[in-house]
Coordinates of C-alpha atoms and ligand atoms in Angstrom, one line a residue:
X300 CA 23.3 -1.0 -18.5
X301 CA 25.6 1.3 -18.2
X302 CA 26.5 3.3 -15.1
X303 CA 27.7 6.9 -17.0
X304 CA 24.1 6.8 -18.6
X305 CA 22.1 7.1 -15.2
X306 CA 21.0 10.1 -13.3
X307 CA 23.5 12.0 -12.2
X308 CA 21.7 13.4 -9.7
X309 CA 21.9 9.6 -7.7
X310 CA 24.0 8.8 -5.1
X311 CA 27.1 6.7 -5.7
X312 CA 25.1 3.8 -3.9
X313 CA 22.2 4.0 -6.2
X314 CA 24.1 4.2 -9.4
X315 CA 26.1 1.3 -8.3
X316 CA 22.9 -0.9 -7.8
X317 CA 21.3 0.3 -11.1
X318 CA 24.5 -1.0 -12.6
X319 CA 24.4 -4.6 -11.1
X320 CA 22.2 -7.5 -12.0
X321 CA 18.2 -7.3 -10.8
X322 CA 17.8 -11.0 -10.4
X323 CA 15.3 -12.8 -8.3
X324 CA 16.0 -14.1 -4.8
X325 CA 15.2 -17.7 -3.9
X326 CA 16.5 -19.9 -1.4
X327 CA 19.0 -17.1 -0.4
X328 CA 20.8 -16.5 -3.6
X329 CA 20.0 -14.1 -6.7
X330 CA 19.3 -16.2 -9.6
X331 CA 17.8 -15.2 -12.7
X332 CA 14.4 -16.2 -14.1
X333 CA 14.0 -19.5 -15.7
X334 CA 13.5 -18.8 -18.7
X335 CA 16.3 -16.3 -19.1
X336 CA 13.8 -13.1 -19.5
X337 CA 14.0 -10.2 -18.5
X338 CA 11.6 -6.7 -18.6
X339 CA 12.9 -3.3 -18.9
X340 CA 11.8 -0.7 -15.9
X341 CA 11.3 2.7 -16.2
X342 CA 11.8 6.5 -14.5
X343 CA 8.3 8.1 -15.2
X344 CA 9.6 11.6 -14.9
X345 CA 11.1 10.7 -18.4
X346 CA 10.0 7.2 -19.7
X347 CA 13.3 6.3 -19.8
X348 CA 14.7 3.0 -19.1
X349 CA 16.3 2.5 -16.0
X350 CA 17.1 -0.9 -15.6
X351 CA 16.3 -4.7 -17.0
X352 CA 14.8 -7.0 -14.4
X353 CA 14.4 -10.8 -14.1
X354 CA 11.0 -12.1 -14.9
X355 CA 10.1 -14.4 -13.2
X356 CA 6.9 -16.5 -14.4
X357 CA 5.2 -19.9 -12.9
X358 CA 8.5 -22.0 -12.9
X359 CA 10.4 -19.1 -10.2
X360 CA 7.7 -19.7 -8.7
X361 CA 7.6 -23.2 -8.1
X362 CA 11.2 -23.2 -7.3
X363 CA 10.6 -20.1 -4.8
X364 CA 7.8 -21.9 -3.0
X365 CA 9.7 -24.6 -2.7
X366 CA 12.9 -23.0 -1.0
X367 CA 10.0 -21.2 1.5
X368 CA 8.6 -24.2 2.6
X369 CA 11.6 -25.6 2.9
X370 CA 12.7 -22.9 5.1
X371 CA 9.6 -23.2 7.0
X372 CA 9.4 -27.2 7.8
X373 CA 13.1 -27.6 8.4
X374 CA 14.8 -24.4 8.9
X375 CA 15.5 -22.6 11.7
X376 CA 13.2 -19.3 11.3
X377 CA 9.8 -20.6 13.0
X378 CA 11.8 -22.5 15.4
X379 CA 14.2 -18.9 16.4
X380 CA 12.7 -17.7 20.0
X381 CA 10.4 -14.1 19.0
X382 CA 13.5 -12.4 20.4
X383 CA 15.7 -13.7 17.6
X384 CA 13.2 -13.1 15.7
X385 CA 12.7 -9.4 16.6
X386 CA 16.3 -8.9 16.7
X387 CA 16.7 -9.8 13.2
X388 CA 14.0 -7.2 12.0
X389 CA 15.2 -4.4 14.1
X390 CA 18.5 -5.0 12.0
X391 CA 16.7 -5.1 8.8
X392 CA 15.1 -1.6 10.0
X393 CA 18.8 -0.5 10.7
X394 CA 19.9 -1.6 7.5
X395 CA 17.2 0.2 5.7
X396 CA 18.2 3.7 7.9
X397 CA 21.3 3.4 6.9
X398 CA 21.1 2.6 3.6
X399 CA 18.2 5.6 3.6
X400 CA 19.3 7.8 0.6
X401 CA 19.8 5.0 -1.8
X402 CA 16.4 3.4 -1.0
X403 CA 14.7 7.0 -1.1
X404 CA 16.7 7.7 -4.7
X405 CA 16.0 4.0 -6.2
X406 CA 12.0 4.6 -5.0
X407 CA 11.5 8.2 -6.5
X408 CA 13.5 7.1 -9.5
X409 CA 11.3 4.1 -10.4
X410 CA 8.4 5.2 -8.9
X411 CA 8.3 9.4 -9.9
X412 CA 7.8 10.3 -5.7
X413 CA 9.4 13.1 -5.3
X414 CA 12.8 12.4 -3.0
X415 CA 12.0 14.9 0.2
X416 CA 8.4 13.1 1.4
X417 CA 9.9 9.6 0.2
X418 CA 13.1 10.6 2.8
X419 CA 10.7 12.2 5.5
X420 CA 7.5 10.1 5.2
X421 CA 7.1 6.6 3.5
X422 CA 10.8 5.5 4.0
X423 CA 10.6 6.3 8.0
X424 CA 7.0 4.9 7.5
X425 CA 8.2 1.5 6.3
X426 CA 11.2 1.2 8.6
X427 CA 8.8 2.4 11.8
X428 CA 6.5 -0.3 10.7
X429 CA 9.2 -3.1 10.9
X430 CA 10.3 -1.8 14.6
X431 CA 6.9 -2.0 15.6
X432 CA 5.6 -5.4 14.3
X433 CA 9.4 -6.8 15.2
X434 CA 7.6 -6.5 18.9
X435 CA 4.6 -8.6 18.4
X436 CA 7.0 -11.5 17.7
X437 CA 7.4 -12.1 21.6
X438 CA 4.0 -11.4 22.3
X439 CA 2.0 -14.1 20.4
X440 CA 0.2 -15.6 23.3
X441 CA -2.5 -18.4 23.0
X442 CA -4.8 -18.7 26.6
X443 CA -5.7 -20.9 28.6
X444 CA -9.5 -22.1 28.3
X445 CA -10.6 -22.7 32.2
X446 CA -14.4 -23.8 32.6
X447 CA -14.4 -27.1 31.4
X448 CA -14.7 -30.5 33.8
X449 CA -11.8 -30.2 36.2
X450 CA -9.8 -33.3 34.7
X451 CA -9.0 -31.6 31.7
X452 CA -6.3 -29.0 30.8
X453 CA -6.7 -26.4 27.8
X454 CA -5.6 -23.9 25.7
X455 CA -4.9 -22.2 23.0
X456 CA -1.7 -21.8 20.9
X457 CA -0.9 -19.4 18.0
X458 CA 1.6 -20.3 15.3
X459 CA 2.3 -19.1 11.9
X460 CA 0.4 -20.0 8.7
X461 CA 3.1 -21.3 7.1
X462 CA 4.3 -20.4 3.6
X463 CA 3.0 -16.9 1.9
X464 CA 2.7 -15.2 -0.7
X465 CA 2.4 -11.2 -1.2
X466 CA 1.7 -9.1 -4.2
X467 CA 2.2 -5.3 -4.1
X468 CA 1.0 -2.5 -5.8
X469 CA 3.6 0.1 -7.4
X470 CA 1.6 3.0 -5.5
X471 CA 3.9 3.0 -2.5
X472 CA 6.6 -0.3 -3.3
X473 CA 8.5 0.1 -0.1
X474 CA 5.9 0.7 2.2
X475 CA 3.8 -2.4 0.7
X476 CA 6.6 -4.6 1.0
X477 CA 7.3 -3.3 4.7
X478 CA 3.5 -3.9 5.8
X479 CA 3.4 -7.1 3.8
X480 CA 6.6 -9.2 5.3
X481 CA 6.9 -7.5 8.9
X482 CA 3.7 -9.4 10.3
X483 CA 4.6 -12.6 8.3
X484 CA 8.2 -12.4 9.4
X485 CA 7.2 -11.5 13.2
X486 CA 5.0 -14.8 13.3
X487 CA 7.1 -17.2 11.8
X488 CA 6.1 -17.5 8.3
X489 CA 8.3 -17.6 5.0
X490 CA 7.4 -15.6 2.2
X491 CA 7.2 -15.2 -1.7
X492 CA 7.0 -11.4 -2.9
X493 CA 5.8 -10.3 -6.0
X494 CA 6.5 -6.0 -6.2
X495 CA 4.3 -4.9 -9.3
X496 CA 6.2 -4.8 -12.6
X497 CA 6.2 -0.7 -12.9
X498 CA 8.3 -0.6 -9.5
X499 CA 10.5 -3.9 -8.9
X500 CA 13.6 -2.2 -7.6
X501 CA 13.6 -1.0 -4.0
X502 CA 12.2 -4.2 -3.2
X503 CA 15.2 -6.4 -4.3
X504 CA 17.5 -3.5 -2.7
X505 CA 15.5 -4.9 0.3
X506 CA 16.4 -9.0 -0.4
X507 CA 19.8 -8.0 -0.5
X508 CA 19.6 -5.9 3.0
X509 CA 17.6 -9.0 3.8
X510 CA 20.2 -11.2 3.0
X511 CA 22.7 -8.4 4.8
X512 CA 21.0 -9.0 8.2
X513 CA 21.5 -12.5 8.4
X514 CA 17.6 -13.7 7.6
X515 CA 18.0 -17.7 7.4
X516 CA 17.6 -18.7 3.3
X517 CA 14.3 -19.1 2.2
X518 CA 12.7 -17.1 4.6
X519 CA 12.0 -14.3 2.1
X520 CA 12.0 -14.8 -1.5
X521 CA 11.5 -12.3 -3.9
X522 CA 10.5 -12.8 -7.9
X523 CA 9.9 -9.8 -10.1
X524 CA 7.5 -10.4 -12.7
X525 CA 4.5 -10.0 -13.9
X526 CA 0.6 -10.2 -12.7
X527 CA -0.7 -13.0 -14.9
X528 CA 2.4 -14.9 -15.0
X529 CA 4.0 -14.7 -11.6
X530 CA 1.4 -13.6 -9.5
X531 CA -1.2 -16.0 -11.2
X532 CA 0.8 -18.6 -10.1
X533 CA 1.8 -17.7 -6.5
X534 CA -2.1 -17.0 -6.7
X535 CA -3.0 -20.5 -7.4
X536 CA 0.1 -22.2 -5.9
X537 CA -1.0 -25.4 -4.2
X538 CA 1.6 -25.4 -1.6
X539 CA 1.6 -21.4 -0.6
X540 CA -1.0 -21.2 2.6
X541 CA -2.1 -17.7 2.7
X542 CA -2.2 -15.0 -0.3
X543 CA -2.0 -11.7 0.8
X544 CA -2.9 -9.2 -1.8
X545 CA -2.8 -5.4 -2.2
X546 CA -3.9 -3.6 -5.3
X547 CA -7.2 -3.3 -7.9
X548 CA -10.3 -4.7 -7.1
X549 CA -10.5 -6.4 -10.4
X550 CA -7.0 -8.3 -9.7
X551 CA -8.7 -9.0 -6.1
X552 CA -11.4 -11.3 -7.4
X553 CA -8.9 -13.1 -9.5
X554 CA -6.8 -13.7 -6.4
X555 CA -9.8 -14.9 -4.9
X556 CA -10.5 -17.6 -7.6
X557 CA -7.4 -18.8 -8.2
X558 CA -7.1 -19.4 -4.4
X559 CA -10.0 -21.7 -4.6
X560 CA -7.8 -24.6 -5.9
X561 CA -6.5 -25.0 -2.4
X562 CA -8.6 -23.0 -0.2
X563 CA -5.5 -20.7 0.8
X564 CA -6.0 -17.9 3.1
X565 CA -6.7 -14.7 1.8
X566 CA -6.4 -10.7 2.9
X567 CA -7.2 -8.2 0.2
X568 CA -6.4 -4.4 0.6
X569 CA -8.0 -3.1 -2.3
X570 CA -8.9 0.7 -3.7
X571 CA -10.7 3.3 -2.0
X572 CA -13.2 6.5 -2.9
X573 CA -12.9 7.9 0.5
X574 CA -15.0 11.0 1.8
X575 CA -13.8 14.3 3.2
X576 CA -16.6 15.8 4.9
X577 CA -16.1 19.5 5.6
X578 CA -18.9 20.9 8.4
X579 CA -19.8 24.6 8.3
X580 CA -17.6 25.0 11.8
X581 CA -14.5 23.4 10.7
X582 CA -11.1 25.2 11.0
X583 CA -10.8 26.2 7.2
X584 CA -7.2 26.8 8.1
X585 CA -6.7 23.1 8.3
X586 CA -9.4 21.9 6.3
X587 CA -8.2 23.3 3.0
X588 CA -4.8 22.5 3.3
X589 CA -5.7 19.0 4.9
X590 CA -7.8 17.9 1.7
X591 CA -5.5 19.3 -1.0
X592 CA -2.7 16.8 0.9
X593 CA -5.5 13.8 1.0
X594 CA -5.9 14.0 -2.7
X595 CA -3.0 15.6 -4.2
X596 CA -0.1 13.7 -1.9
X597 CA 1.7 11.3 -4.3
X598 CA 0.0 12.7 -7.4
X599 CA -3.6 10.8 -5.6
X600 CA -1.9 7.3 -6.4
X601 CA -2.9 6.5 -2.9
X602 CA -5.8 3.8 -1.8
X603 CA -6.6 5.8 1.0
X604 CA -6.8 9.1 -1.4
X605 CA -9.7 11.7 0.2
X606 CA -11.1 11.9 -3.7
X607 CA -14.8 12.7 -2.9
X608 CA -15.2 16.1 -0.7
X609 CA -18.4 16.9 1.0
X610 CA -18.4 20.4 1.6
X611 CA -21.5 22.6 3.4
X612 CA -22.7 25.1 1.2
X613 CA -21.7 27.7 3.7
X614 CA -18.0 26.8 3.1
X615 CA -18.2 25.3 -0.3
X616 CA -16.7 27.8 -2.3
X617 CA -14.0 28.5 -0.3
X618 CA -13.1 25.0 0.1
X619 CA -12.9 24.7 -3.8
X620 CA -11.1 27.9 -4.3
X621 CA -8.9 27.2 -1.2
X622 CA -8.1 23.5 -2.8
X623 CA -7.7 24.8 -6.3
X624 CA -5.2 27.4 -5.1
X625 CA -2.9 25.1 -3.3
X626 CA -3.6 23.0 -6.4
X627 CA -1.9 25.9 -8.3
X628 CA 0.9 26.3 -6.4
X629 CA 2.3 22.6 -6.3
X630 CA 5.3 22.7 -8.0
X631 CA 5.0 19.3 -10.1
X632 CA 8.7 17.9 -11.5
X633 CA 11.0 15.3 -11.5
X634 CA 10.9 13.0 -8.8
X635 CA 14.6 13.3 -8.5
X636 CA 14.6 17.3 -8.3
X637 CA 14.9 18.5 -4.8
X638 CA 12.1 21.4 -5.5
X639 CA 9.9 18.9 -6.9
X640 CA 6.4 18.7 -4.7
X641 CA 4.2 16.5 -7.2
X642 CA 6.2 13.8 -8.9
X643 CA 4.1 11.9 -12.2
X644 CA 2.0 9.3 -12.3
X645 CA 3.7 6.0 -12.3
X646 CA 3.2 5.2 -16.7
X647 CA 1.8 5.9 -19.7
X648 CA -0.8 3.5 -18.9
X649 CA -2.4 5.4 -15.5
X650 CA -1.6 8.4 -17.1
X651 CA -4.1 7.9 -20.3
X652 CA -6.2 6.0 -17.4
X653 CA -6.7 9.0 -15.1
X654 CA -7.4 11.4 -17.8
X655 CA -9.8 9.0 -19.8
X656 CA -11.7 9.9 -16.1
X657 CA -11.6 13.7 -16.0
X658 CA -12.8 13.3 -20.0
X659 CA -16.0 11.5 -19.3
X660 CA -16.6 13.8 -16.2
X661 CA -16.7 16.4 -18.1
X662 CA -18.8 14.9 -21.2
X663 CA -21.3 14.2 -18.0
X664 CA -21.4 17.7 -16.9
X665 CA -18.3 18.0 -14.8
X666 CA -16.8 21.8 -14.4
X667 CA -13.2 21.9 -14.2
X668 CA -12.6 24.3 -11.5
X669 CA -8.5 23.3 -12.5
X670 CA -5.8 21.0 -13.8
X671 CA -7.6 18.3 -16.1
X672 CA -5.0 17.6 -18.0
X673 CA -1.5 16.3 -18.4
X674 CA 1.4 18.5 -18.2
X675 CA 4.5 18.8 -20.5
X676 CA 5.0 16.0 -23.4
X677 CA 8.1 14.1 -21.4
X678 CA 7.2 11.3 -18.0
X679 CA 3.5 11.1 -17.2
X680 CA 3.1 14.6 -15.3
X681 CA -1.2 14.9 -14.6
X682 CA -1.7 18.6 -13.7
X683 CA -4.2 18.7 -9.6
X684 CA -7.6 18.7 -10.6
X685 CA -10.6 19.6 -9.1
X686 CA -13.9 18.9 -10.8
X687 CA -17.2 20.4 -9.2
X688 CA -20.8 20.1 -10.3
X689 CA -20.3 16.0 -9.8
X690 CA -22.7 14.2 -8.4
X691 CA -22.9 10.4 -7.7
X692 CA -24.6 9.0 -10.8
X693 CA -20.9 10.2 -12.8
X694 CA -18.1 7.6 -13.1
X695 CA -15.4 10.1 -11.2
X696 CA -17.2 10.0 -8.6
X697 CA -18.5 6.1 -8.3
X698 CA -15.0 4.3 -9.3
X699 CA -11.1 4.5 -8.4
X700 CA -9.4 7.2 -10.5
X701 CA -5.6 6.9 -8.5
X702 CA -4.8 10.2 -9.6
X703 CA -4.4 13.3 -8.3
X704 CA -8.2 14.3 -9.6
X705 CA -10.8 15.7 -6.8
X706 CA -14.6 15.9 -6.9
X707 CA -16.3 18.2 -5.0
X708 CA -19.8 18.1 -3.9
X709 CA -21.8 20.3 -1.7
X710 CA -24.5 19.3 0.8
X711 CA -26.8 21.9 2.4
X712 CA -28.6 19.1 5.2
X713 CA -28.0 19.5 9.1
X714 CA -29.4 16.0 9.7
X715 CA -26.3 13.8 10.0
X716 CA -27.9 10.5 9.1
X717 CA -28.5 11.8 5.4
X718 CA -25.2 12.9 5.3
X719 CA -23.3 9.9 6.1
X720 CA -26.0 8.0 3.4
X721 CA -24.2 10.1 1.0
X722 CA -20.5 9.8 2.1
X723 CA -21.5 6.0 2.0
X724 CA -22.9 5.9 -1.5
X725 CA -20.0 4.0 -2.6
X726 CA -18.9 0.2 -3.3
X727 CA -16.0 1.0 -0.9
X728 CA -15.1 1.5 2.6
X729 CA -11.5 2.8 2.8
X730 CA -11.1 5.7 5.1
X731 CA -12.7 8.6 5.2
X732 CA -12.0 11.8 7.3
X733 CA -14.7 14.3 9.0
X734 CA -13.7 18.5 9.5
X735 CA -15.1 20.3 12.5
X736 CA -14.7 21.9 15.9
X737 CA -18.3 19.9 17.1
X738 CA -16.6 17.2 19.2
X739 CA -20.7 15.8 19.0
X740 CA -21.1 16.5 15.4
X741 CA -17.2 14.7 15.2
X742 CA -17.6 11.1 17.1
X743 CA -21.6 10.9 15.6
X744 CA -20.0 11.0 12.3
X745 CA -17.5 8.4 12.8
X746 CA -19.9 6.0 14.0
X747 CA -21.8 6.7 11.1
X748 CA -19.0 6.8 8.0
X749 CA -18.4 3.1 6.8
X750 CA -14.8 2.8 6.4
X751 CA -11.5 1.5 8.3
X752 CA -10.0 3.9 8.9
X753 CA -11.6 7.7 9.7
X754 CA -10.1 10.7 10.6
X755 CA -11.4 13.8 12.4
X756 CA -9.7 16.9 11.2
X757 CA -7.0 14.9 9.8
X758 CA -7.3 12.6 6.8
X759 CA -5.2 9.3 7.6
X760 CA -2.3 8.1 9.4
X761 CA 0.4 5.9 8.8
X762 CA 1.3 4.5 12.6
X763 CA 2.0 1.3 12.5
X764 CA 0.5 0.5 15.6
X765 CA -3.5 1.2 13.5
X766 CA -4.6 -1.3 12.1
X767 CA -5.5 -0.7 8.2
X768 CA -8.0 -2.0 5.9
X769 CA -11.0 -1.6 4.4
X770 CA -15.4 -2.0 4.7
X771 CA -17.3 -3.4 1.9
X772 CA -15.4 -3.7 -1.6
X773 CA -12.4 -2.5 0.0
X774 CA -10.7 -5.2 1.1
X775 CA -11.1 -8.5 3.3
X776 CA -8.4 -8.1 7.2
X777 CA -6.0 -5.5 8.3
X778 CA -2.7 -4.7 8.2
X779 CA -0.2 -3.1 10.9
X780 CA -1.0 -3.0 14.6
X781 CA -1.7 -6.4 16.4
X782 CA -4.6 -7.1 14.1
X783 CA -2.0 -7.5 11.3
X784 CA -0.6 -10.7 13.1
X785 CA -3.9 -12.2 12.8
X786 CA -3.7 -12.6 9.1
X787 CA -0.3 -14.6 9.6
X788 CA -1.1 -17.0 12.6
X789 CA -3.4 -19.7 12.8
X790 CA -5.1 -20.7 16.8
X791 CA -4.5 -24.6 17.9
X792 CA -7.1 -25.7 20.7
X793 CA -5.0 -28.2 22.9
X794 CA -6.9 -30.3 25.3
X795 CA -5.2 -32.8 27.6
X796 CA -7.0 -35.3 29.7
X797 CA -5.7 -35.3 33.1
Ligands
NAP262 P1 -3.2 -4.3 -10.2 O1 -3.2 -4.9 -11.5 O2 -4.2 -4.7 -9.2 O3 -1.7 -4.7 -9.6 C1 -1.4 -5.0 -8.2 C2 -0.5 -6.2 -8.2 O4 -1.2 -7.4 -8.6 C3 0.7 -6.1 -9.0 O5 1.8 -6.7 -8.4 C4 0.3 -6.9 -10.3 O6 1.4 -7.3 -11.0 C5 -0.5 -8.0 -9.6 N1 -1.4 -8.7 -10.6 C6 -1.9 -8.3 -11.7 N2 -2.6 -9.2 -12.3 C7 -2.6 -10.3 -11.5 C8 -3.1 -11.6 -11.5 N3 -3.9 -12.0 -12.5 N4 -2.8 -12.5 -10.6 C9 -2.1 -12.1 -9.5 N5 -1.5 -10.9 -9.4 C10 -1.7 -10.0 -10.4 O7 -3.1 -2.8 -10.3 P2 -2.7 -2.0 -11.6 O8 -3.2 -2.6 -12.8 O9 -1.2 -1.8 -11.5 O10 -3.5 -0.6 -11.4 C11 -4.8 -0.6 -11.8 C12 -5.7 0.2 -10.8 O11 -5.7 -0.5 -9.6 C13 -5.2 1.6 -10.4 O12 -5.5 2.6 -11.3 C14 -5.9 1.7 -9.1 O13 -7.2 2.2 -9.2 C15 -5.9 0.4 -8.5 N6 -4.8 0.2 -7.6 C16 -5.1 0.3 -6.3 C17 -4.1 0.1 -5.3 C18 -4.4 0.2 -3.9 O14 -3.4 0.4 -3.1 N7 -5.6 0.0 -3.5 C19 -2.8 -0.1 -5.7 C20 -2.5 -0.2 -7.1 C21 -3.5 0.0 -8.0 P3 1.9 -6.4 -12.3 O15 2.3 -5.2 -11.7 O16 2.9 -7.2 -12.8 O17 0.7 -6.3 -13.2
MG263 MG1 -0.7 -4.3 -13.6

């Protein structure tokens, strides 16, 4: 493609990577797909096409596999000291700062978020998260086991899984890819990626910083492509060790059976229908603001979304009105424009997806309090929603919408237990967040709310030191802190006679 026909308003950087070649990367070099395809990839603020991308299908894949394992029975990486190790990552984390701008442009570009929170929040997100886990690559200790008959020495050593492979939702494509390879990198394993085919750039901006750092060939590998090809087949690979999935729970449980062939390990993150319970006390002040930014934040295509609110009937209304006038004033746009608050949803496809939803809550009683429908006839804009008069027998409020759509339902119940029974009335167990100044009221509910991850007059958090993942149907492990290592390392028992 052409450089003169991208957006002008990119950076010299980004234009010049739109203009190159978006192979794969496999054994260290970009090559393209096998089969000489390629997909075209979009900008959803327009539905234009941005760029034509490898695609890679079960053959990459073999051929990737095969350079990781490589790189993982005879190559340096799981040999390197941590230190190397964690030296290597912190330069990969200095690459990314310094290549900032373009990575920020390339992301709100392909993926419609809008360029100030992708600066300020998910890029600085995804490079904190590589710092971090770059840390726990010097600090993967076995023990020693003392109690048993004094001739014999034991203990315990911790060492990489081996080869991996990782498949990323388009929701937040940095950010995935940063959570996904920092644990593997940090133990020692070597890694196929698949980024989801809506959002393949930033992550092969990041094989060539990856390549930039000095990372030994092999060690990452990254094949665009699609889901039932590609991913399919890293899926069911016979030599790949662990799968690590984020995404639908529909793709989940086909993860889960093609991983059957060789028993592989597996760790889901899946979707999420999390709670925002609002109690009569709460600091309205924060609460309001606070849910509008756990449901409206990257147009709701988040997995952690606060898409069901609870609200006391003594604060009810003003919680809706409060939400629907923040709702009003998010000025939605073009990724790329630097007013832009509310960027679209990612296609065609989630757009038509996420108002199919707010159409059969309304058929089922649903009142649109506002938004409910998509805005403009150019990119995939979905104007804030809020639907009240739900209740938990509707579809938007029992399944995953991904979109910036908010139910609202009202309890009028001091006893706790009931409560939580109804924050709980879903398959999932994401997060979940609780609004009040009762410190009592505050830590009985978190002990109560099934979820991961549970806030209390905050709705998530994106540390990397907390670990993340979800209860029930949301997901099977969890990512970031020193739980995330645990997906990534196996435990050896040693016992020597003496
Ligand atoms: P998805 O299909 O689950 O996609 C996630 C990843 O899985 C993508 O890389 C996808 O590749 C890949 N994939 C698809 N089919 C596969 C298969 N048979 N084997 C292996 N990998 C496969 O998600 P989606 O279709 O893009 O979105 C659908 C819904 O999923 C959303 O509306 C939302 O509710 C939910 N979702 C949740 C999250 C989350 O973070 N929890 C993230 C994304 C989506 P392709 O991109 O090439 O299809
Ligand atoms: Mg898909």
């Amino acid at each position: 493609m052409n450089a003169r026909d991208v957006d002008p308003r990119l950076g010299e950087a980004a234009k010049k990577f739109l203009a190159g070649k978006h192979q794969a990367l496999i054994g260290g070099k970009w090559v393209d797909a096998k089969s000489g395809k390629t997909f075209e990839t979009y900008d959803p603020s327009t539905g234009g096409v941005i760029a034509q991308v490898a695609e890679c299908d079960a053959a990459d894949v073999d051929a990737a596999v095969a350079a990781a394992r490589q790189a993982f029975e005879s190559g340096p990486w799981r040999a390197l000291p941590g230190k190397e190790r964690t030296l290597l990552m912190w330069k990969l984390a200095d690459l990314m700062e310094k290549h900032g701008e373009e990575l920020a442009e390339l992301e709100s570009l392909n993926g419609g978020k809008p360029l100030g929170p992708m600066r300020e929040v998910e890029l600085k997100a995804s490079i904190d998260v590589l710092r971090y886990t770059a840390g726990w690559a010097t600090k993967l200790n076995g023990e020693t086991i003392q109690g048993l008959p004094k001739n014999f020495h034991a203990y315990t050593l911790r060492e990489p899984i081996g080869v991996v492979g990782q498949i990323i939702p388009w929701n937040s494509p940095i950010m995935m890819a940063a959570w996904k390879l920092a644990p593997a990198l940090a133990a020692g394993c070597t890694v196929v990626l698949k980024p989801a085919e809506q959002t393949p750039l930033t992550a092969l901006r990041l094989g060539q910083l990856i390549l930039e750092a000095g990372f030994p060939e092999g060690v990452v590998n990254i094949l665009p492509g699609f889901g039932p090809t590609a991913g399919a087949a890293i899926a069911a690979h016979p030599d790949i060790d662990k799968v690590a999935f984020t995404g639908s729970g529909e793709v989940g449980r086909l993860i889960l059976q093609a991983a059957c062939g060789n028993l592989k390990k597996v760790s889901l993150e899946l979707g999420g229908k999390s709670p925002v319970i609002v109690f009569p006390d709460a600091d309205l002040s924060l609460a309001v603001p606070g849910a509008a930014r756990a449901i409206f934040n990257n147009s709701g295509q988040v997995c952690a979304a606060g898409s069901r609110l609870y609200a006391h009937a003594k604060v009810f209304d003003k919680m809706v009105e409060g939400i629907a006038g923040a709702a009003a004033k998010i000025r939605l746009g073009q990724a790329l424009d630097a007013q832009t608050q509310m960027g679209p949803l990612v296609s065609q496809e989630q757009l038509d997806r996420v108002s199919g939803y707010v159409e059969q809550g309304r058929k089922a009683g649903a009142e649109v309090v506002t938004g409910g429908s998509r805005v403009g006839n150019t990119g995939y804009f979905m104007a804030p929603t809020v639907l009240a008069n739900t209740d938990a027998g509707m579809s938007v409020v029992r399944e995953e919408i991904f979109g910036p759509v908010l139910c609202a339902m009202r309890f009028d119940d001091e006893d706790l237990d009931r409560i939580a029974r109804e924050a709980n009335r879903t398959m999932y167990g994401l997060a979940g967040s609780v609004w009040t100044r009762d410190l009592s009221t505050a830590h009985k509910m978190v002990q109560r709310i099934r979820a991961g991850t549970v806030g209390v007059n905050v709705h998530g958090s994106l540390d990397p030191a907390m670990p993340f993942g979800g209860y029930k149907q949301s997901g099977w492990g969890r990512e970031k802190g020193g739980e995330g290592l645990d997906l990534y390392t196996e435990v050896k028992s040693v016992i020597m006679s003496l």
